[in-house]
Coordinates of C-alpha atoms in Angstrom, one line a residue:
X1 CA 124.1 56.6 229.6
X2 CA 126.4 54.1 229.8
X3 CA 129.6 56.6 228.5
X4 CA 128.3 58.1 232.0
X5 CA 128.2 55.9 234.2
X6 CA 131.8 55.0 233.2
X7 CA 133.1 58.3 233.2
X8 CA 131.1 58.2 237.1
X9 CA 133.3 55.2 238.4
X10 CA 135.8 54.7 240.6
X11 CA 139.4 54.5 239.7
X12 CA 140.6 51.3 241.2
X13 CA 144.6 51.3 242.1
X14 CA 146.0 48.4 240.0
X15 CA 149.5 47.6 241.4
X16 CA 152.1 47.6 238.2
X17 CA 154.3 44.8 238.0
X18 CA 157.6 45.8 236.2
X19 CA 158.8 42.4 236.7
X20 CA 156.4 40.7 233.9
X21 CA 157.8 43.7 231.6
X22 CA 160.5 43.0 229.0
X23 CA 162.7 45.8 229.9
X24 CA 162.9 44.3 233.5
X25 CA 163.4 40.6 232.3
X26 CA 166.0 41.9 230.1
X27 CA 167.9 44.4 232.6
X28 CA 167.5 41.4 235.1
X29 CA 169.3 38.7 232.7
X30 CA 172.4 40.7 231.2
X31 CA 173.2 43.4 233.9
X32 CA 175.5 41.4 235.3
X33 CA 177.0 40.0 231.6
X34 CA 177.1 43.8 230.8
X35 CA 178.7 45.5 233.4
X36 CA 181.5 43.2 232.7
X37 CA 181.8 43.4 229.5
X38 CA 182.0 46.9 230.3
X39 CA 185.1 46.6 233.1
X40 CA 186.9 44.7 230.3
X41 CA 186.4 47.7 227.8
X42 CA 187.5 50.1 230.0
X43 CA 190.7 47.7 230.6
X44 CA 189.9 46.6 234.2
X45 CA 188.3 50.1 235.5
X46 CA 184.7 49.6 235.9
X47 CA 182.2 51.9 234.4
X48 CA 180.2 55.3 236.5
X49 CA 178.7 54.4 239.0
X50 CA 175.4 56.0 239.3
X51 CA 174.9 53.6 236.1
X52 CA 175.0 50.7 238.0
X53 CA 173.0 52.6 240.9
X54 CA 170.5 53.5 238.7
X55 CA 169.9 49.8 237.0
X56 CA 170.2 48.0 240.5
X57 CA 167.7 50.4 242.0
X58 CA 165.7 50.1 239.0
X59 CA 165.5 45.6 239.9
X60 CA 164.2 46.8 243.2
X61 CA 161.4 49.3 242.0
X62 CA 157.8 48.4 242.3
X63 CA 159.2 44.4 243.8
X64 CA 157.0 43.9 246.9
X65 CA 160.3 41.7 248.6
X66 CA 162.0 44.8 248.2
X67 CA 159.8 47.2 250.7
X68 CA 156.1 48.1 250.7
X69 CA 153.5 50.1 252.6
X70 CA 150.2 48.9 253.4
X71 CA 147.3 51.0 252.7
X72 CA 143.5 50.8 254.2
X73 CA 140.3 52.1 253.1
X74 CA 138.4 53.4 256.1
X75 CA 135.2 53.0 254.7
X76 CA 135.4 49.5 253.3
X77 CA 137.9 47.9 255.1
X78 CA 139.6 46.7 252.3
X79 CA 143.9 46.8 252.5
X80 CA 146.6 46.8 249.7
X81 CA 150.0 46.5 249.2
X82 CA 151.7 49.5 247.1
X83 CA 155.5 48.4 246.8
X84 CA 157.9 51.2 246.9
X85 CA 160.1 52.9 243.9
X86 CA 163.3 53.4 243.3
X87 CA 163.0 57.5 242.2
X88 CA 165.5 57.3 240.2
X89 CA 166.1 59.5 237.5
X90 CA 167.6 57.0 234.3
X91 CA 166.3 53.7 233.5
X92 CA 162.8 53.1 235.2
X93 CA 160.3 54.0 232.7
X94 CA 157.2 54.5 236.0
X95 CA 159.4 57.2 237.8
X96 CA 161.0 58.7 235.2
X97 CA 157.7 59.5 233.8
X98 CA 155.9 60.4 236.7
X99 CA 158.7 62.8 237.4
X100 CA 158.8 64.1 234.2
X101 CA 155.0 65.2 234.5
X102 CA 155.6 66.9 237.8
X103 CA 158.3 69.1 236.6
X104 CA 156.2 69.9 233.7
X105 CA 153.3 70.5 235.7
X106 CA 155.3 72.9 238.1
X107 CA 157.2 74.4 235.6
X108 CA 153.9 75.8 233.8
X109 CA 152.0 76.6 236.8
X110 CA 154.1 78.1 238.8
X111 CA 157.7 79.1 236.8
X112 CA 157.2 80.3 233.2
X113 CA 154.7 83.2 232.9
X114 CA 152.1 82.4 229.7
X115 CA 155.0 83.5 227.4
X116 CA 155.8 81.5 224.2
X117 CA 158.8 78.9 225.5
X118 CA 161.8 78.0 223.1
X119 CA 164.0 74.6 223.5
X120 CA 167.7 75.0 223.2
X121 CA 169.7 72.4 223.1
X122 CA 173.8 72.4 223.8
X123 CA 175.9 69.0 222.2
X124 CA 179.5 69.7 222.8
X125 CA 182.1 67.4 220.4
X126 CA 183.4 64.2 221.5
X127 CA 186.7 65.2 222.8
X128 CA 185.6 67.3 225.5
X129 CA 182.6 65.2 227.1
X130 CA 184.7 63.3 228.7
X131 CA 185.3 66.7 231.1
X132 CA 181.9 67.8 231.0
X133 CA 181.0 64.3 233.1
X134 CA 184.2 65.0 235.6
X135 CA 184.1 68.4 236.3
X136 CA 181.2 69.7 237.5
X137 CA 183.5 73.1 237.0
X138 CA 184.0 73.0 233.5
X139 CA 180.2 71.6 233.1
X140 CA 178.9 74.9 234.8
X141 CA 181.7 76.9 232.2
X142 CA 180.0 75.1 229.1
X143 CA 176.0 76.2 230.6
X144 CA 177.3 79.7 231.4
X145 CA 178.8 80.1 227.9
X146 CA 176.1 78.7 226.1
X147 CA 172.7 80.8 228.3
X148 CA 175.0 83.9 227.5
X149 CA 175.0 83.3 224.2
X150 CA 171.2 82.5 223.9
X151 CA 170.6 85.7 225.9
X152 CA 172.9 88.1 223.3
X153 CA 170.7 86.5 220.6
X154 CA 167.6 87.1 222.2
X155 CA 168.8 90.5 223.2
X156 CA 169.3 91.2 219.3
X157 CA 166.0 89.9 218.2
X158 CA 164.6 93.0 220.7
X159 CA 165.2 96.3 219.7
X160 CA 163.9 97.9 223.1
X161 CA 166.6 95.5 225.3
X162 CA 169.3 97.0 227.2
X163 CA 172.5 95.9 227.3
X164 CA 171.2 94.7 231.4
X165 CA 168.5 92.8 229.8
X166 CA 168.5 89.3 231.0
X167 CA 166.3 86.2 229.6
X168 CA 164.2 83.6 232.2
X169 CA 165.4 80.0 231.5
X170 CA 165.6 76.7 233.3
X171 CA 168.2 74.5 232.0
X172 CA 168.5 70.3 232.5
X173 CA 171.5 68.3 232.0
X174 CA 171.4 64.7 230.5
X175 CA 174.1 62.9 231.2
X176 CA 173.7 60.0 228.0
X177 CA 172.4 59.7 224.7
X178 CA 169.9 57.3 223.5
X179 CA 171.9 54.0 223.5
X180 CA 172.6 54.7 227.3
X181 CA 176.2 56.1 226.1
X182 CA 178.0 58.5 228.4
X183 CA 177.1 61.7 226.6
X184 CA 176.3 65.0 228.4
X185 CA 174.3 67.9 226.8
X186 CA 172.3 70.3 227.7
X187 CA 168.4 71.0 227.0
X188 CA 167.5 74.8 228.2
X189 CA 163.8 76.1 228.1
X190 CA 164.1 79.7 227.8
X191 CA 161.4 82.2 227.4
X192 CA 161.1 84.5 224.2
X193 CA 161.6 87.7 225.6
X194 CA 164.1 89.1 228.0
X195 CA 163.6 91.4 231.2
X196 CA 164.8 94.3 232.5
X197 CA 164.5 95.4 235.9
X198 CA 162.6 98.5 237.4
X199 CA 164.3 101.8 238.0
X200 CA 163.2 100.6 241.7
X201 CA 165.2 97.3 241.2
X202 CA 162.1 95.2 242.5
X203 CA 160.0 94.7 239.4
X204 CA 161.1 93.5 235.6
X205 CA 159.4 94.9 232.9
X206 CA 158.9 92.2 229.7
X207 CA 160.4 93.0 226.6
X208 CA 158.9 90.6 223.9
X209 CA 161.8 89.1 221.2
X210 CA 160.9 89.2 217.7
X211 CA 161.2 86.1 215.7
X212 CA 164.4 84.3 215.5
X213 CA 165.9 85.1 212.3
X214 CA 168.5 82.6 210.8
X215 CA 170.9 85.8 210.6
X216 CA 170.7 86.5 213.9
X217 CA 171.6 82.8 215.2
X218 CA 174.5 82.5 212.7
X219 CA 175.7 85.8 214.0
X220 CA 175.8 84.6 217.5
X221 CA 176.3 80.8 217.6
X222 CA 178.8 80.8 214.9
X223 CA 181.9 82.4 216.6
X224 CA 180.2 81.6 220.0
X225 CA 181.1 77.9 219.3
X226 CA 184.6 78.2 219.1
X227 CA 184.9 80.0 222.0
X228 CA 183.0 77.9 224.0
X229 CA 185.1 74.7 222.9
X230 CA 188.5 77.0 223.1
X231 CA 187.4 78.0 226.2
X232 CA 186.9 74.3 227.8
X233 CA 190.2 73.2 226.0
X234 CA 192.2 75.5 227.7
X235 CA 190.7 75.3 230.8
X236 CA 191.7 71.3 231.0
X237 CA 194.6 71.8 228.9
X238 CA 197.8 70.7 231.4
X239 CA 199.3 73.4 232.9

């Protein structure tokens, strides 16, 4: 009865208060130590500056003195305060998480068909990040090169593909690693099967991949590499 009656109640908002975290007391204490340290690294030239955006924005998130809206309840009478956050997209754990579920959530209701769903993940080598994170160019180069090759290895795993089979992915770009490092990669969800459209061109008709064998993905990725990186190289190579 009493598993019930608590399963019955309420929910009662419970304002969050980054501020008594230790991630916020420690952001708070060295951001400033840090970004210097940083402008002396980088011999005078200060670091990207959606890093400093993102950290800043992330000491304002959830801090009443920062901005707030006021909410009633009509029936009771009784008011809050519910402090406003930053959105951002890198540091703060509450809105990184909260958009993390939504895209999840609107990903599998309303994007991927009920189709198994493979992770892919791009790392390119050290030398070329550095133009991945200042050309959005030769980032979009590096995607197309990689989703190709994903699709001709998909396209091998299924007998019944065409050659103007194409594969359903969504792709997300993460722009450091996990010590906050510049480091851009690539994690692509893509489905496991490809598509071919109708002899009306309106419709697709599935074509369901069998399993991924490791001959198939050496095949593919092993050459596919190279070209991607030679590919980059000489796109940023001085003319």
């Amino acid at each position: 009865m009493s598993a019930a009656c608590a399963s019955a109640r309420t929910a009662v908002y419970r304002r969050r208060r980054p501020e008594r975290t230790v991630l916020y007391r420690t952001v708070q204490t060295h951001l400033a130590t840090w970004l210097e340290l940083s402008c002396d690294s980088r011999q005078g030239a200060s670091g990207p500056a959606h890093v400093e955006r993102e950290f800043r924005r992330y000491l304002e998130c959830g801090i009443l003195a920062h901005g707030f809206a006021r909410a009633r309840c009509a029936e009771c009478g009784h008011d809050f305060l519910i402090a406003w956050s930053c959105k951002g997209r890198g540091v703060c754990p509450a809105c990184n998480t909260r958009r993390m579920v939504e895209t999840a959530a609107h990903l599998a209701d309303h994007v991927f068909p009920r189709l198994p769903v493979r992770q892919w993940v791009l790392s390119v080598p050290k030398r070329l990040r550095y133009h991945l994170e200042h050309d959005p160019a030769i980032e979009t180069l590096a995607l197309r090169i990689f989703l190709s090759v994903v699709e001709q290895a998909l396209r091998l795993a299924c007998p019944a593909a065409g050659s103007s089979s194409r594969i359903g992915a969504v792709a997300f770009i993460h722009s450091f690693g996990a010590l906050l490092n510049p480091h851009e990669h690539f994690h692509c969800l893509v489905i496991e099967s490809v598509f071919e459209a109708d002899t009306s061109g309106t419709d697709a008709n599935l074509k369901r991949a069998q399993a991924l064998r490791q001959a198939v993905l050496a095949r593919v990725f092993a050459p596919a590499g190279a070209t991607c990186a030679g590919q980059i190289e000489q796109t940023v190579a001085p003319a």
